[in-house]
Amino acid sequence: MNKVTAKTTYPMDEKDNPFDMDSSSFDADRYLEKLLKDCSLKQIMDTEAAVVKDTQTLHSDMQTLVYENYNKFISATDTIRKMKDDFKQMETDVNLLMTKMQSITTFSEQITGTLQGTRSQLCRLSEKHSLLKRLQFLSTLPAKLKSLIEEQNYAQAVQDYLHAQKVFAQYGRQPSFDGIQRDCDAIMAELKERLRQDFQRAGNTAQSLTEIGELLLQLDEKTSDLASEMLRCAAKRLHEQIVMLQDQTERDMLEFVDMGIDGFLNDLALVVTSYFDMFVAKHYEHERDDFQENALNELNLFLNENIDKYLTLVQDRVESDIGYGDTQVMLRALDRLHRRLQAMRNICRGLQVQRNTLDIIIAAAHQLCDAHGKSLRDHFADSLSAVRLSLVSAKSDLAAGVNLNDLISNLYVAMVEKIKGVLQDLMIFLRTDWSFNIKAEHKGALCVEGIRENLLIGFLRHISKVMCGFADASSSSPPNLLLVLSKTCLELEQQGVHILIALVDDLYEIESENSATLTHETEICAEMRETAQSLLDAYVRLQGTNISQMLRKSVETRDWLNCLEPRSVRAVMKRVVEELGSIETVVASLYESAGNPGFRTTASSDSSRKTYFSNFNASKPQYRSNWSNYTPSQLESSYVSNIHRLFSERVDIFTSVEFSKASIVMGIIKIGLKTLLECVRLRTFSKFGLQQIQVDAHYLQMNLWRFVSDENLVNFLLDEILGSAVHRCLESVLMEPNAVEIICERG
């Protein structure tokens, strides 16, 4: 109880303190008298309030305890009531039992008193009976042994014979017993020979070999010979099972492994454990000191040779199933085999199993990677064939240009999704529910990295190499195919390579950023961009060559010395412009849209467009007054031509183009105009021939501006063409610019 009067101290013991309310010797009268004497009125009232409060608290606590334990009290009451009833019945039963025990005790005392005189006689009779039974056992032993041997109950025959040896050792000097012993020895010698024959017979199971071996050991067969013979016979039996398993080609991998576990491995484990228990774990005094060590070495060699044969068979089966069977079924089978070999390691104590299934699993992973790599290459080849077929079946360049984006998208998505699917398939080797973990081994870690390097990186490089082969001049590839492949490589460089490498690093938890042996993403991106550049340059060269052939034939097949006065633009020039328009449409569908910078929608001013011809017009009197007075050889060496070439900028024709429409089309135009320039330099022109070149050049200038971003370069090349025609002309007289304009606009 909480006490408000704790300030007042009492020197006596708390247990005997009459002023302590919690003490058993508490005296209320003395406490009240002491309180009235020592405390003030306020203290007395406070004490009264505290006592009342403590009393109420105690009552409340007691009620709470009663409420909380009410069910327990009820149950205890019922239990006590039931116990009273049970005790009454139990008391009756105990009394009855005491009565019966007293009766039994009385009968026991009577029997003991009656048999007291004949007890010693009964003991002697019992001993004689036991002796007679042993003698009877010995007398019937030869016949019993023959009967057991005929019934092939060899174990019981050996047990009876060994039991009789103790009796023969005691009574063997008696002539009658000596004859029985000789008969038994002869019978057991025959049994021993039969057991040897059965032991060496082909087709014995491991269980029968173990049982026969134990019987021969009990019959004192030489231990070292029996140990060698047991391993030799077991090897024959196990070889028969290997041959049987080789013929099970129609079964799936799981059934094949189950047959091997239930047959071969179980027999092997039985032979090993039996051999160990019979020859290694026991000590034989009549054998050499190193017998157990040699037996253990022989057993270890026997175990590893047979496991190696079996695992080689399993590996051959795995190699034959890779790419054809179900990978998950194969791994389930290998997981089951791995668990069984782990159990064998635990059973075969003291033995070292050198080979395990992890090597087979890693080899299977490598082989499956190779199979998937071949599948990816075949799929890529089929995709390329489909793209080529689609391009060949296109009816026009415009239609092809509209469909090029679809072809690129299909080719890109097909490659990326196929690779993702392969990477997901190979993740089955890293499932956490397998009993093996290939990443825990160094070879396995290299295998996982090989998935990244040999499969993914190798395939990306294969893509780059194959696509780059189309850029070769001898490949005779369609121009649009080069454009599709170039754009696909560019897509891989910008997105695909990063997506795939990040995926494989994430799936297989490969730290490639800081690795010195793994290929970095930037290397593959650089190769893809280089391939895309080669393909685009090949496209420009091929289209430029097509334009060049048209222009070259138009120049070489015309008689420029006997031309009529030009009245129209030659058809080849119109065809060249149309061809460039088709090329621009195709290229623009891939690289630029109408809103991109560099896509020209308006021509330059009329004044700048006429500058090129006004220059020739301004120098026309010079051509008439000066060039007409010189021969062609003198005209070529004139200062005007030399100074013009000296201060003109050099134009690189066969340079790499940028990944833009303007650069691609400009590259094609440069090749075509350069070819036209060289062809003009090789021909000789009359006055009308020169004027036809002038009309054609002006027509090209009027139409080529919309294809390029730098009109000055086109004007320069056209200037070179017309200048070369002037130099190669016998009568250098140009047509009036207004007439040229009219002819070109008339078209």
XYZ file of C-alpha atoms in Angstrom:
747
model
C 0.000 0.000 0.000
C 1.221 3.536 -0.731
C 1.874 5.380 2.537
C 1.579 9.136 2.889
C 3.412 8.960 6.234
C 6.590 7.875 4.615
C 8.250 11.001 6.004
C 8.001 9.542 9.516
C 10.715 6.905 10.096
C 10.458 4.010 12.493
C 13.682 2.373 13.698
C 12.202 -1.080 14.350
C 12.104 -3.943 11.790
C 9.554 -3.432 9.005
C 8.106 -6.949 9.446
C 7.299 -6.268 13.153
C 6.474 -2.601 12.728
C 2.984 -1.914 14.217
C 2.789 1.387 12.323
C 3.331 -0.197 8.841
C 0.011 -0.946 7.166
C 1.661 -3.576 4.941
C 3.051 -5.434 7.988
C 1.305 -8.405 9.541
C 1.753 -6.859 13.025
C 0.023 -3.581 12.149
C -1.845 -2.031 15.150
C -4.540 0.380 14.066
C -5.069 1.959 17.503
C -1.421 2.669 18.076
C -1.055 3.976 14.522
C -4.011 6.354 15.041
C -2.689 7.469 18.418
C 0.740 8.094 16.935
C -0.786 9.985 14.012
C -2.862 12.268 16.244
C 0.121 12.948 18.404
C 2.751 13.720 15.747
C 0.808 15.176 12.812
C -1.108 18.360 12.241
C -4.736 18.490 11.215
C -3.851 18.994 7.553
C -1.466 16.031 7.594
C -4.139 13.867 9.273
C -6.662 14.826 6.596
C -4.137 14.124 3.838
C -3.390 10.745 5.399
C -7.091 9.949 5.548
C -7.527 10.877 1.872
C -4.520 8.740 0.892
C -5.800 5.752 2.893
C -9.256 6.072 1.289
C -7.712 6.339 -2.164
C -5.467 3.282 -1.604
C -8.402 1.296 -0.300
C -10.477 2.096 -3.367
C -7.580 1.201 -5.625
C -7.148 -2.172 -3.911
C -10.863 -2.910 -4.224
C -10.772 -2.005 -7.895
C -7.728 -4.204 -8.518
C -9.312 -7.145 -6.744
C -12.485 -6.784 -8.802
C -10.431 -6.635 -11.971
C -8.571 -9.823 -11.028
C -11.833 -11.570 -10.257
C -13.362 -10.500 -13.576
C -10.275 -11.504 -15.539
C -10.020 -14.946 -13.894
C -13.711 -15.641 -13.654
C -13.649 -18.337 -16.350
C -10.596 -19.902 -14.721
C -12.373 -20.018 -11.385
C -15.416 -21.648 -12.984
C -13.212 -24.178 -14.803
C -11.261 -24.938 -11.633
C -14.504 -25.506 -9.756
C -15.725 -27.946 -12.437
C -12.381 -29.736 -12.432
C -12.407 -30.162 -8.679
C -15.990 -31.469 -8.806
C -15.046 -33.965 -11.534
C -11.928 -35.049 -9.652
C -14.106 -35.897 -6.617
C -16.247 -38.189 -8.792
C -13.205 -39.809 -10.451
C -11.479 -40.415 -7.131
C -14.454 -42.333 -5.871
C -14.335 -44.737 -8.857
C -10.548 -44.947 -8.643
C -10.695 -45.833 -4.957
C -13.004 -48.758 -5.760
C -10.678 -50.002 -8.512
C -7.593 -49.752 -6.288
C -9.253 -51.740 -3.571
C -10.181 -54.441 -6.084
C -6.610 -54.504 -7.406
C -5.204 -54.922 -3.901
C -7.469 -57.909 -3.355
C -6.331 -59.613 -6.561
C -2.628 -58.926 -5.855
C -2.968 -60.562 -2.453
C -4.503 -63.614 -4.128
C -1.668 -63.800 -6.661
C 0.935 -63.537 -3.918
C -0.686 -66.407 -2.056
C -0.698 -68.682 -5.142
C 2.957 -67.794 -5.921
C 4.070 -68.764 -2.445
C 2.249 -72.079 -2.734
C 3.871 -72.912 -6.097
C 7.334 -71.962 -4.832
C 6.938 -74.236 -1.838
C 5.763 -77.122 -4.015
C 8.640 -76.918 -6.603
C 11.424 -76.172 -4.164
C 12.595 -79.765 -4.117
C 12.659 -80.349 -7.903
C 14.267 -77.041 -9.030
C 17.835 -78.358 -9.241
C 16.637 -81.411 -11.111
C 14.838 -79.209 -13.662
C 18.017 -77.160 -14.238
C 20.013 -80.327 -14.999
C 17.342 -81.561 -17.388
C 17.309 -78.207 -19.170
C 21.067 -78.313 -19.676
C 20.895 -81.832 -21.057
C 18.070 -80.809 -23.388
C 20.148 -77.926 -24.709
C 23.118 -80.248 -25.275
C 20.943 -82.762 -27.081
C 19.587 -79.991 -29.352
C 23.145 -78.960 -30.264
C 24.095 -82.553 -30.946
C 20.966 -82.983 -33.020
C 21.866 -79.759 -34.946
C 25.335 -81.153 -35.683
C 24.057 -84.549 -36.721
C 21.550 -83.037 -39.157
C 23.871 -80.229 -40.304
C 25.240 -81.877 -43.496
C 21.754 -82.686 -44.730
C 20.511 -79.228 -43.783
C 23.413 -77.534 -45.584
C 22.718 -79.521 -48.752
C 19.043 -78.600 -48.544
C 19.802 -74.889 -48.089
C 22.286 -74.928 -50.985
C 19.735 -76.597 -53.238
C 17.248 -73.885 -52.257
C 20.024 -71.307 -53.021
C 19.685 -69.968 -49.493
C 23.446 -69.479 -49.315
C 23.406 -66.892 -46.569
C 21.575 -69.206 -44.121
C 23.874 -72.115 -45.021
C 26.976 -70.035 -44.279
C 25.449 -68.760 -41.048
C 24.624 -72.329 -39.860
C 28.101 -73.538 -40.817
C 29.830 -70.722 -38.930
C 27.589 -71.389 -35.913
C 28.565 -75.072 -35.972
C 32.274 -74.226 -36.028
C 32.126 -73.303 -32.321
C 30.706 -76.724 -31.469
C 33.267 -78.472 -33.679
C 36.000 -76.572 -31.923
C 34.767 -77.983 -28.591
C 33.951 -81.565 -29.613
C 35.904 -81.977 -32.816
C 38.245 -84.643 -31.340
C 35.411 -87.133 -31.085
C 35.407 -89.541 -34.037
C 31.686 -89.070 -34.725
C 31.963 -85.290 -34.727
C 35.116 -85.433 -36.819
C 33.243 -87.183 -39.613
C 30.403 -84.683 -39.506
C 32.929 -81.836 -39.688
C 34.619 -83.330 -42.742
C 31.269 -83.689 -44.477
C 30.375 -80.080 -43.686
C 33.772 -78.819 -44.874
C 33.361 -80.677 -48.178
C 29.876 -79.263 -48.657
C 31.053 -75.713 -47.910
C 34.024 -76.146 -50.261
C 31.573 -76.934 -53.037
C 29.485 -73.919 -52.007
C 32.562 -71.725 -52.014
C 33.414 -72.823 -55.545
C 29.863 -72.200 -56.672
C 29.967 -68.733 -55.119
C 33.205 -67.978 -56.972
C 31.578 -68.986 -60.246
C 28.510 -66.887 -59.508
C 30.753 -63.964 -58.531
C 32.579 -64.097 -61.873
C 29.453 -64.690 -63.962
C 28.449 -61.849 -66.277
C 25.158 -60.115 -65.678
C 25.374 -59.984 -61.909
C 23.848 -56.957 -60.299
C 25.784 -54.826 -57.857
C 23.567 -56.109 -55.053
C 24.343 -59.767 -55.845
C 28.078 -59.024 -56.150
C 28.019 -57.443 -52.706
C 26.116 -60.334 -51.145
C 28.338 -63.002 -52.717
C 31.459 -61.067 -51.725
C 30.368 -60.903 -48.101
C 29.670 -64.655 -48.084
C 33.094 -65.440 -49.548
C 34.751 -63.271 -46.934
C 32.927 -65.204 -44.222
C 34.225 -68.413 -45.802
C 37.846 -67.171 -45.471
C 38.365 -66.263 -49.131
C 41.660 -64.378 -49.653
C 40.837 -60.709 -49.126
C 43.170 -59.114 -51.686
C 42.078 -61.481 -54.464
C 38.429 -60.969 -53.655
C 38.820 -57.178 -53.642
C 40.400 -57.166 -57.106
C 37.857 -59.647 -58.436
C 34.956 -57.590 -57.077
C 36.088 -54.427 -58.888
C 36.714 -56.362 -62.100
C 33.276 -57.992 -62.093
C 31.577 -54.720 -61.121
C 33.342 -52.973 -64.019
C 31.879 -55.534 -66.438
C 28.392 -54.987 -65.079
C 28.695 -51.208 -65.237
C 30.022 -51.405 -68.794
C 26.919 -53.376 -69.797
C 24.754 -50.577 -68.396
C 26.750 -47.958 -70.319
C 26.151 -49.918 -73.538
C 22.440 -50.165 -72.709
C 22.230 -46.407 -72.111
C 23.895 -45.708 -75.458
C 20.933 -47.345 -77.191
C 18.322 -45.148 -75.424
C 18.319 -42.475 -78.109
C 14.538 -42.366 -78.434
C 14.042 -41.228 -74.835
C 14.122 -37.585 -73.836
C 16.940 -36.187 -71.728
C 15.077 -36.454 -68.424
C 14.209 -40.129 -68.903
C 17.749 -40.833 -70.083
C 19.285 -39.320 -66.950
C 16.750 -41.034 -64.681
C 17.686 -44.392 -66.194
C 21.349 -43.649 -65.590
C 20.722 -42.602 -61.994
C 18.454 -45.547 -61.143
C 20.717 -48.061 -62.853
C 24.326 -47.070 -63.342
C 24.878 -44.586 -60.508
C 22.923 -46.591 -57.940
C 24.914 -49.743 -58.769
C 28.143 -47.770 -58.702
C 27.295 -46.290 -55.315
C 26.380 -49.737 -53.958
C 29.627 -51.273 -55.187
C 31.697 -48.420 -53.808
C 30.067 -48.410 -50.375
C 30.162 -52.220 -50.113
C 33.786 -52.377 -51.199
C 34.664 -49.631 -48.754
C 32.915 -51.369 -45.871
C 34.365 -54.783 -46.719
C 37.964 -53.953 -47.596
C 38.797 -50.409 -46.484
C 36.939 -49.904 -43.226
C 37.946 -53.310 -41.783
C 41.399 -54.408 -40.724
C 42.579 -57.875 -41.754
C 45.471 -59.289 -39.761
C 46.575 -61.755 -42.425
C 46.949 -58.951 -45.044
C 49.796 -56.519 -45.498
C 49.863 -53.268 -43.561
C 49.286 -51.164 -46.680
C 46.341 -53.269 -47.889
C 43.712 -50.732 -46.823
C 45.583 -47.839 -48.424
C 46.003 -49.747 -51.687
C 42.348 -50.804 -51.609
C 41.289 -47.177 -51.160
C 43.445 -46.080 -54.112
C 42.030 -48.837 -56.311
C 38.502 -47.873 -55.315
C 39.166 -44.195 -56.027
C 40.527 -45.048 -59.477
C 37.572 -47.357 -60.178
C 35.061 -44.711 -59.119
C 36.547 -41.906 -61.232
C 36.962 -44.089 -64.319
C 33.313 -45.145 -64.296
C 31.959 -41.671 -63.482
C 34.080 -40.292 -66.316
C 32.611 -42.867 -68.723
C 29.073 -42.044 -67.661
C 29.518 -38.271 -67.761
C 31.145 -38.564 -71.198
C 28.031 -40.411 -72.363
C 25.817 -37.709 -70.827
C 27.890 -34.970 -72.466
C 27.566 -36.651 -75.873
C 23.804 -36.824 -75.371
C 23.682 -33.160 -74.342
C 25.668 -32.138 -77.416
C 23.280 -34.061 -79.655
C 20.219 -32.447 -78.029
C 21.478 -28.842 -78.108
C 19.455 -26.853 -80.597
C 16.900 -29.643 -81.060
C 15.536 -30.599 -77.636
C 13.940 -28.550 -74.873
C 16.647 -26.664 -72.974
C 14.626 -26.557 -69.772
C 14.117 -30.334 -69.807
C 17.824 -30.808 -70.422
C 18.758 -28.555 -67.494
C 16.245 -30.271 -65.220
C 17.926 -33.555 -66.054
C 21.413 -32.135 -65.457
C 20.244 -30.566 -62.203
C 18.934 -33.947 -61.042
C 22.235 -35.559 -62.034
C 24.185 -32.855 -60.229
C 22.212 -33.460 -57.021
C 22.805 -37.214 -57.294
C 26.556 -36.788 -57.736
C 26.639 -34.397 -54.783
C 24.917 -37.084 -52.706
C 27.439 -39.660 -53.929
C 30.273 -37.414 -52.796
C 28.742 -37.346 -49.342
C 28.248 -41.119 -49.313
C 31.680 -41.991 -50.684
C 33.639 -40.651 -47.766
C 37.378 -40.586 -48.205
C 37.041 -40.671 -52.002
C 37.663 -37.849 -54.460
C 35.315 -37.515 -57.427
C 37.322 -35.432 -59.873
C 34.737 -34.717 -62.565
C 31.332 -33.139 -62.025
C 28.308 -32.101 -64.016
C 29.195 -28.411 -63.851
C 31.697 -28.880 -66.678
C 28.956 -30.459 -68.805
C 26.539 -27.638 -67.987
C 29.124 -24.979 -68.875
C 29.956 -26.817 -72.099
C 26.218 -27.007 -72.856
C 25.945 -23.257 -72.288
C 28.833 -22.659 -74.720
C 27.290 -24.970 -77.293
C 23.860 -23.386 -76.900
C 25.481 -19.974 -77.377
C 27.009 -21.238 -80.623
C 23.647 -22.646 -81.725
C 21.891 -19.369 -80.924
C 24.654 -17.475 -82.708
C 24.075 -19.548 -85.841
C 20.333 -19.010 -85.462
C 20.859 -15.249 -85.228
C 23.068 -15.242 -88.321
C 20.545 -17.314 -90.282
C 17.713 -15.053 -89.152
C 19.716 -11.996 -90.187
C 20.436 -13.521 -93.598
C 16.733 -14.285 -94.065
C 15.832 -10.733 -93.054
C 18.276 -9.317 -95.604
C 16.839 -11.573 -98.292
C 13.338 -10.348 -97.422
C 14.511 -6.738 -97.678
C 16.109 -7.364 -101.091
C 12.979 -9.127 -102.312
C 10.828 -6.221 -101.165
C 13.054 -3.729 -102.974
C 13.107 -5.780 -106.160
C 9.312 -6.082 -106.142
C 8.858 -2.310 -105.699
C 7.347 -0.841 -108.849
C 8.910 2.606 -108.616
C 11.463 4.547 -106.643
C 8.714 6.663 -105.127
C 6.885 3.637 -103.836
C 10.172 2.216 -102.587
C 10.970 5.485 -100.849
C 7.670 5.437 -99.006
C 8.301 1.845 -97.871
C 11.971 2.208 -96.931
C 11.157 3.350 -93.410
C 8.983 0.262 -92.932
C 11.750 -1.976 -94.243
C 14.304 -0.372 -91.933
C 11.950 -0.581 -88.967
C 11.150 -4.228 -89.648
C 14.801 -5.154 -90.086
C 15.912 -3.244 -86.986
C 13.096 -4.482 -84.742
C 13.467 -8.080 -85.958
C 17.184 -8.107 -85.134
C 16.827 -6.453 -81.727
C 13.863 -8.580 -80.628
C 15.554 -11.770 -81.809
C 18.667 -10.927 -79.790
C 16.565 -10.079 -76.722
C 14.773 -13.400 -77.010
C 18.065 -15.291 -77.210
C 19.460 -13.482 -74.164
C 16.291 -14.312 -72.224
C 16.513 -17.968 -73.279
C 20.070 -18.280 -71.987
C 18.996 -16.860 -68.612
C 17.665 -20.334 -67.837
C 21.220 -21.378 -66.911
C 21.220 -18.847 -64.041
C 17.930 -19.786 -62.377
C 18.206 -19.717 -58.601
C 16.287 -22.966 -58.069
C 19.018 -25.041 -59.726
C 21.390 -26.886 -57.440
C 24.320 -25.599 -59.463
C 25.638 -22.075 -59.923
C 27.833 -21.712 -62.969
C 28.901 -18.189 -62.008
C 30.523 -19.574 -58.857
C 33.169 -21.299 -61.004
C 35.860 -19.454 -62.955
C 34.940 -21.349 -66.114
C 31.297 -20.472 -65.546
C 32.079 -16.784 -65.085
C 34.025 -16.854 -68.341
C 31.041 -18.589 -69.953
C 28.699 -15.803 -68.826
C 31.105 -13.215 -70.199
C 31.273 -15.315 -73.362
C 27.524 -14.850 -73.809
C 28.196 -11.133 -73.948
C 31.369 -11.233 -76.033
C 30.930 -14.222 -78.349
C 27.181 -14.108 -78.806
C 26.092 -10.469 -78.606
C 29.273 -8.593 -79.543
C 30.182 -11.265 -82.086
C 26.777 -11.026 -83.741
C 26.863 -7.223 -83.829
C 30.245 -7.394 -85.508
C 28.864 -10.009 -87.901
C 26.085 -7.571 -88.800
C 28.633 -4.848 -89.419
C 30.848 -7.127 -91.513
C 28.006 -8.495 -93.652
C 26.528 -5.056 -94.259
C 29.936 -3.649 -95.053
C 30.296 -6.356 -97.710
C 27.392 -4.804 -99.609
C 29.422 -1.616 -99.948
C 32.013 -3.422 -102.050
C 31.990 -2.275 -105.678
C 31.792 -5.912 -106.847
C 28.651 -6.722 -104.835
C 26.219 -5.287 -107.434
C 23.734 -4.324 -104.713
C 20.600 -2.286 -105.483
C 21.070 1.367 -104.483
C 18.092 1.432 -102.144
C 19.399 -1.652 -100.342
C 22.580 0.250 -99.527
C 20.470 3.107 -98.233
C 18.361 0.790 -96.040
C 21.396 -0.969 -94.594
C 23.178 2.313 -93.942
C 20.206 3.722 -92.077
C 19.820 0.458 -90.112
C 23.461 0.603 -89.030
C 22.936 4.204 -87.996
C 19.915 3.203 -85.904
C 21.974 0.480 -84.232
C 24.763 2.939 -83.541
C 22.397 5.507 -82.036
C 20.098 3.180 -80.047
C 20.329 -0.543 -80.646
C 23.881 -1.186 -79.456
C 23.309 0.654 -76.186
C 19.992 -1.111 -75.549
C 21.387 -4.596 -76.171
C 24.645 -4.187 -74.258
C 22.837 -2.588 -71.312
C 20.356 -5.481 -71.382
C 22.998 -8.225 -71.317
C 24.973 -6.436 -68.584
C 21.818 -6.081 -66.502
C 20.502 -9.613 -67.035
C 23.797 -11.349 -66.340
C 25.113 -8.833 -63.778
C 28.269 -8.119 -65.752
C 30.460 -5.181 -64.747
C 31.653 -4.106 -68.175
C 32.378 -0.442 -67.503
C 35.610 -1.019 -65.605
C 36.627 -4.276 -67.291
C 39.809 -4.353 -69.328
C 38.894 -7.562 -71.173
C 35.310 -6.823 -72.220
C 34.419 -4.865 -75.336
C 33.130 -1.394 -74.607
C 29.964 -0.061 -76.144
C 31.761 2.787 -77.912
C 33.864 0.338 -79.950
C 30.801 -1.338 -81.455
C 29.098 2.014 -82.013
C 32.173 3.240 -83.881
C 32.156 0.117 -86.069
C 28.454 0.538 -86.814
C 28.907 4.179 -87.761
C 31.872 3.323 -89.960
C 29.796 0.662 -91.721
C 26.893 3.084 -92.138
C 29.299 5.630 -93.643
C 30.746 3.034 -96.048
C 27.289 1.983 -97.200
C 26.158 5.575 -97.676
C 29.295 6.423 -99.651
C 28.716 3.315 -101.782
C 25.126 4.466 -102.382
C 26.359 7.874 -103.514
C 28.976 6.321 -105.790
C 26.452 3.910 -107.306
C 23.813 6.546 -107.969
C 26.477 8.949 -109.203
C 27.736 6.244 -111.554
C 24.222 5.712 -112.922
C 23.884 9.438 -113.605
C 27.384 9.503 -115.054
C 26.638 6.696 -117.498
C 23.661 8.573 -118.887
C 25.689 11.746 -119.301
C 28.730 9.954 -120.733
C 26.695 8.107 -123.368
C 24.915 11.318 -124.328
C 28.248 13.018 -124.957
C 30.093 10.149 -126.602
C 27.319 9.134 -129.006
C 26.642 12.622 -130.414
C 28.410 14.243 -133.382
C 29.278 17.611 -131.896
C 30.956 18.950 -135.031
C 27.819 18.588 -137.161
C 25.180 19.759 -134.729
C 22.227 21.845 -135.656
C 21.454 25.056 -133.870
C 19.946 24.143 -130.471
C 16.190 24.560 -130.212
C 15.549 22.592 -126.991
C 17.221 20.969 -123.993
C 18.481 17.477 -124.668
C 16.252 14.685 -123.255
C 19.092 13.216 -121.225
C 19.294 16.380 -119.133
C 15.597 16.171 -118.360
C 16.034 12.523 -117.427
C 18.969 13.373 -115.154
C 16.869 15.963 -113.339
C 13.995 13.498 -112.991
C 16.346 10.827 -111.660
C 17.789 13.249 -109.121
C 14.253 14.174 -108.070
C 13.440 10.517 -107.442
C 16.660 10.049 -105.496
C 15.931 13.145 -103.432
C 12.452 11.821 -102.571
C 13.856 8.507 -101.399
C 16.677 10.058 -99.380
C 14.436 12.753 -97.867
C 12.092 10.074 -96.528
C 14.957 8.747 -94.382
C 17.179 11.639 -93.435
C 15.296 14.927 -93.591
C 11.814 16.374 -93.537
C 10.565 19.592 -95.017
C 11.067 21.517 -91.788
C 14.738 20.632 -91.281
C 17.414 23.271 -91.788
C 19.172 22.886 -95.116
C 16.082 21.765 -97.012
C 15.674 24.482 -99.619
C 12.164 25.531 -100.566
C 13.013 28.664 -102.571
C 15.602 29.440 -105.178
C 18.217 32.125 -104.957
C 17.443 35.545 -106.431
C 17.165 35.964 -110.176
C 20.211 38.192 -110.200
C 22.402 35.540 -108.642
C 20.990 32.891 -110.968
C 21.822 35.071 -113.993
C 25.291 36.008 -112.749
C 26.743 32.811 -114.124
C 25.478 33.479 -117.626
C 26.043 37.221 -117.531
C 29.688 36.539 -116.865
C 29.866 34.504 -120.011
C 27.896 37.214 -121.768
C 30.281 39.897 -120.557
C 33.257 37.903 -121.696
C 31.571 36.922 -124.920
C 33.245 39.675 -126.976
C 36.507 38.493 -125.509
C 35.749 34.937 -126.634
C 34.856 36.259 -130.083
C 37.744 38.726 -130.388
C 40.452 36.727 -128.685
C 39.590 32.969 -128.700
C 38.454 33.099 -132.314
C 41.894 34.304 -133.333
C 43.715 31.394 -131.664
C 43.902 27.758 -132.495
C 42.582 25.320 -129.872
C 46.098 24.566 -128.599
C 46.819 28.261 -128.187
C 43.455 28.772 -126.507
C 44.159 26.079 -123.890
C 47.369 27.792 -122.879
C 45.885 31.227 -122.595
C 46.374 33.245 -119.484
C 42.618 33.510 -118.903
C 42.218 29.731 -118.498
C 45.315 29.323 -116.355
C 44.465 32.211 -114.040
C 40.876 30.909 -113.679
C 42.089 27.478 -112.611
C 44.764 28.933 -110.351
C 42.334 30.884 -108.179
C 39.462 28.415 -108.209
C 38.930 26.187 -105.172
C 39.655 22.484 -105.512
C 36.501 20.361 -105.499
C 36.775 16.892 -103.891
C 34.425 14.613 -105.755
C 34.712 11.201 -104.019
C 34.648 12.315 -100.395
C 32.527 10.874 -97.577
C 29.092 12.427 -97.357
C 27.215 13.395 -94.252
C 24.059 11.698 -93.009
C 21.790 14.355 -94.530
C 19.741 14.656 -97.677
C 21.572 17.687 -99.042
C 25.010 16.116 -98.599
C 23.939 12.815 -100.185
C 22.315 14.392 -103.241
C 25.197 16.852 -103.612
C 27.643 13.958 -103.662
C 25.699 12.312 -106.483
C 25.513 15.577 -108.441
C 29.243 16.169 -108.068
C 30.037 12.742 -109.533
C 27.652 13.265 -112.445
C 28.921 16.772 -113.276
C 32.550 15.663 -112.910
C 31.893 12.876 -115.416
C 30.240 15.347 -117.798
C 33.235 17.659 -117.421
C 35.731 14.931 -118.284
C 33.666 13.791 -121.264
C 33.455 17.368 -122.587
C 37.227 17.725 -122.316
C 37.655 14.740 -124.609
C 35.382 15.991 -127.385
C 35.705 18.716 -130.063
C 32.731 21.042 -130.564
C 31.380 23.183 -133.325
C 29.665 26.503 -132.654
C 26.245 24.869 -132.371
C 27.704 22.050 -130.266
C 29.079 24.610 -127.806
C 25.722 26.378 -127.718
C 23.956 23.036 -126.978
C 26.302 22.526 -124.021
C 25.468 26.072 -122.950
C 21.728 25.355 -123.083
C 22.138 22.051 -121.200
C 24.304 23.669 -118.531
C 21.823 26.456 -118.011
C 18.960 23.948 -117.744
C 20.897 22.047 -115.084
C 21.629 25.263 -113.239
C 17.929 26.150 -113.296
C 16.910 22.767 -111.773
C 19.775 21.595 -109.565
C 19.568 24.470 -107.074
C 16.708 22.832 -105.170
C 18.710 19.661 -104.532
C 21.707 21.257 -102.841
C 22.463 23.582 -99.966
C 25.507 25.195 -101.676
C 24.480 26.474 -105.103
C 27.909 27.992 -105.750
C 29.526 24.558 -105.988
C 27.088 23.497 -108.698
C 27.684 26.779 -110.545
C 31.425 26.251 -110.333
C 31.227 22.787 -111.880
C 28.884 24.000 -114.605
C 31.307 26.855 -115.233
C 34.094 24.319 -115.630
C 31.992 22.296 -118.057
C 31.132 25.274 -120.250
C 34.678 26.607 -120.021
C 36.050 23.260 -121.160
C 33.556 23.251 -124.052
C 34.727 26.730 -125.034
C 38.342 25.553 -125.032
C 37.432 22.496 -127.110
C 35.293 24.499 -129.572
C 36.524 25.337 -133.080
C 34.366 28.465 -133.186
C 33.746 29.780 -129.673
C 30.531 31.732 -130.132
C 28.022 31.552 -127.277
C 24.267 31.980 -127.582
C 22.550 35.083 -126.316
C 21.468 34.648 -122.654
C 17.886 35.628 -123.388
C 17.649 32.947 -126.052
C 19.081 30.378 -123.645
C 16.515 31.386 -121.019
C 13.659 31.026 -123.489
C 14.813 27.580 -124.657
C 15.274 26.306 -121.107
C 11.984 27.649 -119.828
C 10.247 26.155 -122.837
C 11.865 22.957 -121.676
